[in-house]
PDB file of C-alpha atoms in Angstrom:
ATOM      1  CA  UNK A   1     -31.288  27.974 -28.385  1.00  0.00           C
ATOM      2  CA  UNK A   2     -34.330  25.844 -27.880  1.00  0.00           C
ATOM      3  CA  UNK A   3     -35.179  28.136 -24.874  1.00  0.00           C
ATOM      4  CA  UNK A   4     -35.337  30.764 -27.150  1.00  0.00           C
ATOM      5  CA  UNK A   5     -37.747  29.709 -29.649  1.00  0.00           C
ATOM      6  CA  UNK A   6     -39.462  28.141 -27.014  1.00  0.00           C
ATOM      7  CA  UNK A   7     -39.913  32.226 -25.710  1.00  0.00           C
ATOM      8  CA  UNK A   8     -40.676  33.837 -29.389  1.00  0.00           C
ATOM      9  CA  UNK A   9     -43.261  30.953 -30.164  1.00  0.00           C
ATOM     10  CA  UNK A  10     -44.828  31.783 -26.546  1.00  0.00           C
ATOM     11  CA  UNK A  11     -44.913  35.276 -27.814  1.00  0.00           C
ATOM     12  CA  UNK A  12     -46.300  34.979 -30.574  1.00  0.00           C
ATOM     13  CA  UNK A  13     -49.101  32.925 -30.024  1.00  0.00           C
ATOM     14  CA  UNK A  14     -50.240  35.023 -26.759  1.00  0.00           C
ATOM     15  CA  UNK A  15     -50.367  37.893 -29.582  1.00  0.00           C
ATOM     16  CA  UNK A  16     -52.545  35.839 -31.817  1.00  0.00           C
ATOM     17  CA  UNK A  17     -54.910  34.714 -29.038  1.00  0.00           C
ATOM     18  CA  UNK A  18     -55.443  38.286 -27.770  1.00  0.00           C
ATOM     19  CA  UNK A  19     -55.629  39.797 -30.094  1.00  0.00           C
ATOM     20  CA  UNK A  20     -58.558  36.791 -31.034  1.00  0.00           C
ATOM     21  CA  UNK A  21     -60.447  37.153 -27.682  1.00  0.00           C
ATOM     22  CA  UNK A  22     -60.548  40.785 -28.228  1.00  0.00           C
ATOM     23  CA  UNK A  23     -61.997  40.642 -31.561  1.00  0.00           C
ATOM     24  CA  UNK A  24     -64.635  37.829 -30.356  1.00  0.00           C
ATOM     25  CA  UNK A  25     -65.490  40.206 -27.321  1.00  0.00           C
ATOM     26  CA  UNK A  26     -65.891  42.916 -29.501  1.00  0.00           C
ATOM     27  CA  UNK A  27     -68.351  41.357 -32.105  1.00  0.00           C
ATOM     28  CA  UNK A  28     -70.637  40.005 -28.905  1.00  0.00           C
ATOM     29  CA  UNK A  29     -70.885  42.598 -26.426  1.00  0.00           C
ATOM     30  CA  UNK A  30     -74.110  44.779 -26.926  1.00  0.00           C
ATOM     31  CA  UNK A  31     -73.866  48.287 -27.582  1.00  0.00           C
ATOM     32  CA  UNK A  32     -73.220  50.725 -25.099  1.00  0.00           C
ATOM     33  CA  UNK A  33     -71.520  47.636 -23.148  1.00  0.00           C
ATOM     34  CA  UNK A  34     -67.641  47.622 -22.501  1.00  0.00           C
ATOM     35  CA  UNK A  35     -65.574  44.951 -21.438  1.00  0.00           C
ATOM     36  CA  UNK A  36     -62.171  44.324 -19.762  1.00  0.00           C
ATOM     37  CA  UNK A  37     -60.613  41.086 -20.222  1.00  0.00           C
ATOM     38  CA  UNK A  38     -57.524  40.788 -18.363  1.00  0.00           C
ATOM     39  CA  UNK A  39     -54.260  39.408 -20.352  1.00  0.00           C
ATOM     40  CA  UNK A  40     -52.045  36.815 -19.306  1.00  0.00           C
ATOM     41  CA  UNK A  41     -48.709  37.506 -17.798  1.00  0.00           C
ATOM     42  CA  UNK A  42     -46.215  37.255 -20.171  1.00  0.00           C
ATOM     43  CA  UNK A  43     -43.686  36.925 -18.060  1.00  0.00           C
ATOM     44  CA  UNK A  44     -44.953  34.078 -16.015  1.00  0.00           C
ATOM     45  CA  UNK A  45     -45.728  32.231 -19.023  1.00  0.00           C
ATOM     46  CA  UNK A  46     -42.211  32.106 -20.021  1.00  0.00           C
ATOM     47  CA  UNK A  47     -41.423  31.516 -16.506  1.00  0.00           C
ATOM     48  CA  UNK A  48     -43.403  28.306 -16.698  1.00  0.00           C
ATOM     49  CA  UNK A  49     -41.843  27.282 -20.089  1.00  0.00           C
ATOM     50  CA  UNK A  50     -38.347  27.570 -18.788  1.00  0.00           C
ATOM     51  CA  UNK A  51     -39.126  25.060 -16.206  1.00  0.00           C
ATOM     52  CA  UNK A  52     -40.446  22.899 -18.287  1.00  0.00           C
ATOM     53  CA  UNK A  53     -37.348  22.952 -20.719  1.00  0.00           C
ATOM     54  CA  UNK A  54     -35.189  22.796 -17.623  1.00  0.00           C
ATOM     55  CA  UNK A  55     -37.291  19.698 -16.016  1.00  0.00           C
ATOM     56  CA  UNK A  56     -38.966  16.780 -17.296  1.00  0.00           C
ATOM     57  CA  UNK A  57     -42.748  16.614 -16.841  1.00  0.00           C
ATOM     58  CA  UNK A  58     -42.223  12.979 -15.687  1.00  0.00           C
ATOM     59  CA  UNK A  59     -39.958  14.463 -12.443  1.00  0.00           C
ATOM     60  CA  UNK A  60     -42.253  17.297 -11.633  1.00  0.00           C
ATOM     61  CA  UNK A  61     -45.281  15.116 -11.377  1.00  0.00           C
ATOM     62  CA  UNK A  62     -43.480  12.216  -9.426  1.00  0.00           C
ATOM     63  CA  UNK A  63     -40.929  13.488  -6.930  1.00  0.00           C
ATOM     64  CA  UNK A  64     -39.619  10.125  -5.452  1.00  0.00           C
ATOM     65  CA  UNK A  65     -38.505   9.725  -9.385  1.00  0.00           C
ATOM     66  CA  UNK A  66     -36.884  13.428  -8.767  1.00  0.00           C
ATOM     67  CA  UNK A  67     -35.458  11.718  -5.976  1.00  0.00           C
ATOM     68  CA  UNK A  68     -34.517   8.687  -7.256  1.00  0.00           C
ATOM     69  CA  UNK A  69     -32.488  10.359 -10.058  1.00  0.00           C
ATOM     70  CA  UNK A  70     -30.769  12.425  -8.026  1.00  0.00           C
ATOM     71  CA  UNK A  71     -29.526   9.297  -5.738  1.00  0.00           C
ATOM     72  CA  UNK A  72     -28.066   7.203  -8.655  1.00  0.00           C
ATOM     73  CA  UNK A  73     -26.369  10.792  -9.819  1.00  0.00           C
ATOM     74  CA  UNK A  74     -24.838  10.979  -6.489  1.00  0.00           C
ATOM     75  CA  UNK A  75     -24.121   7.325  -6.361  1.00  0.00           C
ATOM     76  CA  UNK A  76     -22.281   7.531  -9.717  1.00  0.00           C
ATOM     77  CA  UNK A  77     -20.058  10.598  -8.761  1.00  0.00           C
ATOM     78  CA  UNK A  78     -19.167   8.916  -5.716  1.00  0.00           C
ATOM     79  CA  UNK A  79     -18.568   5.609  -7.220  1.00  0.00           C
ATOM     80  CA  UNK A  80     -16.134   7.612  -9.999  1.00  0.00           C
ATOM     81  CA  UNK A  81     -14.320   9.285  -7.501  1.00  0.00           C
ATOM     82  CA  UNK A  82     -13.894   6.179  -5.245  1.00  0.00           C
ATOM     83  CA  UNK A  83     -11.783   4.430  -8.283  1.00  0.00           C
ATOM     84  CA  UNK A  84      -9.847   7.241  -8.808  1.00  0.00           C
ATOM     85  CA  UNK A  85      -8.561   6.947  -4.889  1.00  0.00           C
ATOM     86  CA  UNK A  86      -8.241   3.423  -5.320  1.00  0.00           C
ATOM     87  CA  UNK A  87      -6.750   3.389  -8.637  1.00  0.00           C
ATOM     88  CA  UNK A  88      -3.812   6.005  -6.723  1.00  0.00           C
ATOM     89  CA  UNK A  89      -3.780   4.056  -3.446  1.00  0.00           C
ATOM     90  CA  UNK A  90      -2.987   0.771  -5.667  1.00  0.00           C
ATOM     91  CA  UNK A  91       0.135   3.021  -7.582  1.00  0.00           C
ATOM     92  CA  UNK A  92       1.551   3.884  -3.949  1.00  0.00           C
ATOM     93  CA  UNK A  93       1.073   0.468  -2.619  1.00  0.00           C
ATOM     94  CA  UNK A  94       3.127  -0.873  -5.678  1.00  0.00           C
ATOM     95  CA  UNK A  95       5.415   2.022  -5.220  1.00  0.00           C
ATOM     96  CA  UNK A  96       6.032   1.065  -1.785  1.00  0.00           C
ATOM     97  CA  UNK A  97       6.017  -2.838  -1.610  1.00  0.00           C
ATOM     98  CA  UNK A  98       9.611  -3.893  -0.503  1.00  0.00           C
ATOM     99  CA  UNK A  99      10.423  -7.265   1.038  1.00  0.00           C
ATOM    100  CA  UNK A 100      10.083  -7.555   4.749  1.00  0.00           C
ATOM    101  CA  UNK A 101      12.907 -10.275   4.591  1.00  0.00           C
ATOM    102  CA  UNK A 102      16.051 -11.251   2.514  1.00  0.00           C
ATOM    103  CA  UNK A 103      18.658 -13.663   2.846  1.00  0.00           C
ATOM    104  CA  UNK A 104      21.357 -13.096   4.320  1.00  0.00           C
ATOM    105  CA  UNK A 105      23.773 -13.841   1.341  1.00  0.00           C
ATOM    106  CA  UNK A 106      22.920 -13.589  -2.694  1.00  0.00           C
ATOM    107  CA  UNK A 107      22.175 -16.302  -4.264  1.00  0.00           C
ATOM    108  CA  UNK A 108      24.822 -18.324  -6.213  1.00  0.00           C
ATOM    109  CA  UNK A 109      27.170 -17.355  -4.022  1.00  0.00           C
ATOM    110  CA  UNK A 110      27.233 -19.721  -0.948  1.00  0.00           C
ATOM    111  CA  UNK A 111      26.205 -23.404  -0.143  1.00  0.00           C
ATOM    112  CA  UNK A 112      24.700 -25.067   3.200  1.00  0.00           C
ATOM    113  CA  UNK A 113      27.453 -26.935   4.616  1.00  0.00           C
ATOM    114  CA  UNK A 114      26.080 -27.219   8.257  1.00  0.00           C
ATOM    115  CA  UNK A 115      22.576 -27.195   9.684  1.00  0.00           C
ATOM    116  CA  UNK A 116      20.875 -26.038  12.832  1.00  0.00           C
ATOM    117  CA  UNK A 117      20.474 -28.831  15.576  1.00  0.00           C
ATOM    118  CA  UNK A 118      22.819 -31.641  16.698  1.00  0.00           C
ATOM    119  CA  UNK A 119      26.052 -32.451  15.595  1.00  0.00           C
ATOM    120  CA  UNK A 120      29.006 -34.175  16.126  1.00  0.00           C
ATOM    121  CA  UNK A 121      31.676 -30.930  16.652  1.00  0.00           C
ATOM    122  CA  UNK A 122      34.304 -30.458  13.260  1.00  0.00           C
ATOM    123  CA  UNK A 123      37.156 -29.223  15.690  1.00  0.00           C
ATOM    124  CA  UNK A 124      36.623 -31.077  19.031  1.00  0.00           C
ATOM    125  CA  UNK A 125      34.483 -34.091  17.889  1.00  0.00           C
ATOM    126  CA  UNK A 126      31.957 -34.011  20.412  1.00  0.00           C
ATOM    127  CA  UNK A 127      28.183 -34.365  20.558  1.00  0.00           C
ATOM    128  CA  UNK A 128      27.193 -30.130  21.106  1.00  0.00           C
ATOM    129  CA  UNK A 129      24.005 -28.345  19.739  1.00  0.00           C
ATOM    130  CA  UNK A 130      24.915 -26.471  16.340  1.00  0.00           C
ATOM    131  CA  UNK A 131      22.950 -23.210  17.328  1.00  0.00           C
ATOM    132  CA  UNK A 132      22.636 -21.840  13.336  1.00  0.00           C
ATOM    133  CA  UNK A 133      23.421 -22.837   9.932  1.00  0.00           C
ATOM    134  CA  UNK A 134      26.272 -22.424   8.404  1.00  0.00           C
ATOM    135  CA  UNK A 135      26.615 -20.725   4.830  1.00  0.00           C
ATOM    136  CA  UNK A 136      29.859 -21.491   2.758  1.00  0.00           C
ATOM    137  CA  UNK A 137      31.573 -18.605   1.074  1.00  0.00           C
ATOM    138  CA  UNK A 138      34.477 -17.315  -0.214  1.00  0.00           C
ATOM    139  CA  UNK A 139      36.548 -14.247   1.866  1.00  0.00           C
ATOM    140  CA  UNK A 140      35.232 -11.198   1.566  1.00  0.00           C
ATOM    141  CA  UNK A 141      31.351 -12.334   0.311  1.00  0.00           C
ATOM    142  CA  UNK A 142      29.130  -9.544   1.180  1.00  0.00           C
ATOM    143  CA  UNK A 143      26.594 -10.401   4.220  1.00  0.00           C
ATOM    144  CA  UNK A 144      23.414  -8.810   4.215  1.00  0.00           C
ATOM    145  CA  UNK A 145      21.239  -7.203   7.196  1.00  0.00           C
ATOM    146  CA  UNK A 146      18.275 -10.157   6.969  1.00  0.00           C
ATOM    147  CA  UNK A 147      15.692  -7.190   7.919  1.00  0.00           C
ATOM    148  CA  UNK A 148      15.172  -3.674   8.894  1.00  0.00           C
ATOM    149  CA  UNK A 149      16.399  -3.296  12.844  1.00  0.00           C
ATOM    150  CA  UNK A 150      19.115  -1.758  14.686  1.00  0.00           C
ATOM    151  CA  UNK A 151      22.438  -2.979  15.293  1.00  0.00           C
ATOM    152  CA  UNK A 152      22.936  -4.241  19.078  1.00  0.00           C
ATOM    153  CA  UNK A 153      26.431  -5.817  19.189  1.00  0.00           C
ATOM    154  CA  UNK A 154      29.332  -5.216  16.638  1.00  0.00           C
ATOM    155  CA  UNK A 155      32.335  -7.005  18.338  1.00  0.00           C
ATOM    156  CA  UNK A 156      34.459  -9.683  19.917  1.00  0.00           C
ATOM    157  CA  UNK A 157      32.117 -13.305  20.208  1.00  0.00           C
ATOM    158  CA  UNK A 158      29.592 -13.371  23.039  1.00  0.00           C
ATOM    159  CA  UNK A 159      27.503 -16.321  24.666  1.00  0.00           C
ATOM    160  CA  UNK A 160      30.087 -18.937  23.369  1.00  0.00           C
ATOM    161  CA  UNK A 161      29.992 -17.530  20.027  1.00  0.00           C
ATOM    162  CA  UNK A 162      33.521 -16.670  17.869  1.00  0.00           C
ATOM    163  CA  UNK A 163      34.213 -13.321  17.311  1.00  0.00           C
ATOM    164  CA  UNK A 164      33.219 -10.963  15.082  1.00  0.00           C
ATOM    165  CA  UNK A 165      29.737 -11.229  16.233  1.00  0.00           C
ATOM    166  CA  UNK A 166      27.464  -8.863  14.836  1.00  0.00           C
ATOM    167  CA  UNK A 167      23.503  -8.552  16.306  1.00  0.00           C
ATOM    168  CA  UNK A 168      21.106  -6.727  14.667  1.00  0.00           C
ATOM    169  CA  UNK A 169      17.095  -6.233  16.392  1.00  0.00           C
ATOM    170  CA  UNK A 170      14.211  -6.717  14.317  1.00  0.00           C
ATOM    171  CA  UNK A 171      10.341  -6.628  15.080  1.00  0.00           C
ATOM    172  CA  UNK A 172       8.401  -8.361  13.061  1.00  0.00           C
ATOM    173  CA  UNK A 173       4.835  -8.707  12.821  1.00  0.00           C
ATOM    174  CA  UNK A 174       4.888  -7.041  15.918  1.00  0.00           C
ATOM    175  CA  UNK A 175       7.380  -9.975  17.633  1.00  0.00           C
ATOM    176  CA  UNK A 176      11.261  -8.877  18.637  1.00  0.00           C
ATOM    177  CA  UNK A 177      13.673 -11.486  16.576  1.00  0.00           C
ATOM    178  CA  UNK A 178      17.550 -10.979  16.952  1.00  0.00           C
ATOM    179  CA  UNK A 179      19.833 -12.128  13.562  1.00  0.00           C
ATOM    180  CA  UNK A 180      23.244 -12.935  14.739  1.00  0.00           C
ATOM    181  CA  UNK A 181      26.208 -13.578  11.877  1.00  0.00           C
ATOM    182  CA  UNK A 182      29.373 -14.868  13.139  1.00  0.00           C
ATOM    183  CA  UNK A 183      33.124 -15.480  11.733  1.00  0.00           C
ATOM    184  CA  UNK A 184      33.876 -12.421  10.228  1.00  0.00           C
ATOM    185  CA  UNK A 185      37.173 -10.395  10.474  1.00  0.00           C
ATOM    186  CA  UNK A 186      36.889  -7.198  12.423  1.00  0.00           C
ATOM    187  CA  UNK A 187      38.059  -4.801   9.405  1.00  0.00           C
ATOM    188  CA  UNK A 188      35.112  -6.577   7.494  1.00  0.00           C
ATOM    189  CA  UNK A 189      32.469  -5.466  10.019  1.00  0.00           C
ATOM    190  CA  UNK A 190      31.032  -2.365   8.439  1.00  0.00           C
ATOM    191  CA  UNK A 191      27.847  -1.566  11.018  1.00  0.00           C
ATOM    192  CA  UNK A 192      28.330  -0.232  14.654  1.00  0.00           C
ATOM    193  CA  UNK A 193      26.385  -0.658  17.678  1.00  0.00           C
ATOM    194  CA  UNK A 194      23.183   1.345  17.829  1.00  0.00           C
ATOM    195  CA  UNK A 195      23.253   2.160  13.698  1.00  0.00           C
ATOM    196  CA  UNK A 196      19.888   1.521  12.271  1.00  0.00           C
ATOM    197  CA  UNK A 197      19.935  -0.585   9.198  1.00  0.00           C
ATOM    198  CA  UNK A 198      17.490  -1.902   6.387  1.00  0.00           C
ATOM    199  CA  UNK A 199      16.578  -5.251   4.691  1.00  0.00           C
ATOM    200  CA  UNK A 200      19.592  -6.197   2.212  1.00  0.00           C
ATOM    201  CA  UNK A 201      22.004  -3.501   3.188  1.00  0.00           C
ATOM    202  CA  UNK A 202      25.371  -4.791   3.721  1.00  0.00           C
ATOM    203  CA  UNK A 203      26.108  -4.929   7.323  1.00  0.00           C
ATOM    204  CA  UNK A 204      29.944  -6.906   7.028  1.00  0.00           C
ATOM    205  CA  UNK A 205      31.691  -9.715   4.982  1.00  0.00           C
ATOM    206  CA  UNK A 206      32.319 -13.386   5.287  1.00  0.00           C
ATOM    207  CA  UNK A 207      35.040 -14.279   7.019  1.00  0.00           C
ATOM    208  CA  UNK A 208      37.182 -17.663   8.771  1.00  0.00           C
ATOM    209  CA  UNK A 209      37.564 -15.953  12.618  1.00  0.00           C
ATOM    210  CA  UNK A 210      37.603 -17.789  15.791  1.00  0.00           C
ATOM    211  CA  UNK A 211      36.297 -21.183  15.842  1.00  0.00           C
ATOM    212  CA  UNK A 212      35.815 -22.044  12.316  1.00  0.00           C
ATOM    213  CA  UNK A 213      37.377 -25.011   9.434  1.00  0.00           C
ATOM    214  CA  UNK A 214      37.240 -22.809   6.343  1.00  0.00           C
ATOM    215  CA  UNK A 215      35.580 -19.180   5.712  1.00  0.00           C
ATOM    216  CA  UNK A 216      31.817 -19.041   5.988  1.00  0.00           C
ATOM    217  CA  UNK A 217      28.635 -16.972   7.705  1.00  0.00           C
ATOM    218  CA  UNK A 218      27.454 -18.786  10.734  1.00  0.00           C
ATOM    219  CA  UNK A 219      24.069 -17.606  11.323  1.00  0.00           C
ATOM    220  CA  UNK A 220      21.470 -17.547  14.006  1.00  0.00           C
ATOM    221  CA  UNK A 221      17.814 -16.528  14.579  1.00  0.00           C
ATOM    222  CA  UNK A 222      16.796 -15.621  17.696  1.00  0.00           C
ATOM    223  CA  UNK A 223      13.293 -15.556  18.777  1.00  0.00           C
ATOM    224  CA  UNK A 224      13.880 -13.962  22.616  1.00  0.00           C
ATOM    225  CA  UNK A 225      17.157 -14.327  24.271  1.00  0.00           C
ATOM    226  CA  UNK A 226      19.021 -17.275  23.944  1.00  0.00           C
ATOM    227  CA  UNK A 227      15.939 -19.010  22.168  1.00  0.00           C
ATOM    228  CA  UNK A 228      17.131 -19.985  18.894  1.00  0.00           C
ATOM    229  CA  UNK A 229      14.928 -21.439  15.873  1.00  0.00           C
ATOM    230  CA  UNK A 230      16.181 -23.327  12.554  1.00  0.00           C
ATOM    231  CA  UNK A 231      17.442 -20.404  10.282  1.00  0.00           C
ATOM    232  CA  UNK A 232      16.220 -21.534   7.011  1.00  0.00           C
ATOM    233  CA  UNK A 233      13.449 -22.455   7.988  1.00  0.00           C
ATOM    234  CA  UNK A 234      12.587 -19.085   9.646  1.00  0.00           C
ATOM    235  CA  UNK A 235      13.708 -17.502   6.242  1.00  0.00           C
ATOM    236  CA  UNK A 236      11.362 -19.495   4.208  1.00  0.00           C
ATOM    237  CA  UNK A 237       8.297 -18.907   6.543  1.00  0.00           C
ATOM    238  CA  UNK A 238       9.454 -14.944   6.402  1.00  0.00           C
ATOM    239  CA  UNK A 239       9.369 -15.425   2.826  1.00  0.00           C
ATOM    240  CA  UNK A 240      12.774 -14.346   2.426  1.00  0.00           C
ATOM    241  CA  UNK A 241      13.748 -13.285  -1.023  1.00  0.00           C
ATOM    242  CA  UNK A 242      17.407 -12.672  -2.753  1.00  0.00           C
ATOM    243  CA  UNK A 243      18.913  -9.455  -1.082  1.00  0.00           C
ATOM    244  CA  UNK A 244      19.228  -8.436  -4.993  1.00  0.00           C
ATOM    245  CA  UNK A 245      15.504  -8.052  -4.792  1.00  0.00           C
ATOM    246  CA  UNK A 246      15.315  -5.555  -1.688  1.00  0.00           C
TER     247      UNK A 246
END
């Protein structure tokens, strides 16, 4: 619109003023003397006004301003679009954050009656190395894959251990770590060698097999081989959370 008015005010004052300059020509100019005065371009005229509508006087006559301006544009569009990535990255990251770790049985529904390191034996009564902890239960308590892996023994008791031994592979922060859980009946084991399994699913159920005084989970960390570590410990550094969480 103001374009527009900007054109018919243009027009009409270049009608005005030559029509003016023609008159003043005319009353000067001796007799017998003719004159041709030549008459703006119209179209350039409004040619020159539509730039001026279209950019500030300010820009034309400073370009690093021009430039300036059309840096902190740029800037701003970029800024705008970088929240809006962020803002969506931040929804899948929410979306997608799962515990690495879990205990191996709910809470509320075991107690520590053994820990990891020397003991005098229940059974024999001899001085032996207790190689896990041991988590009180009643039958049939659901045991939980500690982390995502694969399974790489579901079977009779190996290394010493009482059968049903189950061993499941993990890697963690880039470092191999084996979870072994021991005492369970073999119609309670519910994973098979080579099965891949995830953080908190149910891999078998507590049991009183082998070379145990009462049903519970005897369970073992592994850190390379026959390296073993102090389970709860372990958990709590892994930041281990309630399987009801996973």
């Amino acid at each position: 619109m103001r374009s527009l008015l900007t054109r018919g005010a243009l027009l009409t004052a270049l009608t005005v003023a030559t029509a003016g300059f023609a008159a003043a020509e005319d009353n000067a100019a001796p007799a017998g003397t003719t004159h041709v005065q030549p008459t703006p371009s119209v179209l350039r005229t409004l040619e020159a006004a539509d730039a001026e509508v279209s950019t500030p006087r300010s820009l034309v006559a400073d370009p690093v301003s021009q430039l300036r301006a059309q840096t902190i544009a740029t800037m701003r569009a970029g800024g705008r679009q970088s929240e809006t990535t962020e803002g969506a990255n931040g929804v899948a990251a929410a979306a997608q954050d799962e515990p690495e770790v879990v205990m191996p049985l709910a809470a509320g529904s075991y107690r520590n009656t053994s820990q990891y390191g020397p003991r005098t034996d229940p059974i024999s009564g001899a001085s032996a190395m207790h190689t896990g902890t041991d988590f009180s239960a009643p039958l049939g308590t659901p045991i939980h894959a500690v982390a995502d892996g694969v399974v790489t023994h579901a079977g009779p008791g190996i290394d010493g251990r009482s059968s049903e031994l189950v061993i499941v592979e993990h890697e963690i922060d880039g470092a191999v770590v084996e979870s072994w859980y021991v005492h369970m009946y073999s119609q309670d084991v519910h994973v098979t060698e080579g099965q891949q399994v995830e953080a908190g699913d149910v891999i078998a159920a507590v049991g009183n097999n082998g070379y145990s005084t009462g049903p519970h989970l005897h369970f073992e960390i592994h850190l390379g081989g026959e390296e073993t570590t102090e389970p709860l410990a372990w958990l709590e550094q892994a930041g281990a959370v309630d399987p009801s969480e996973g």
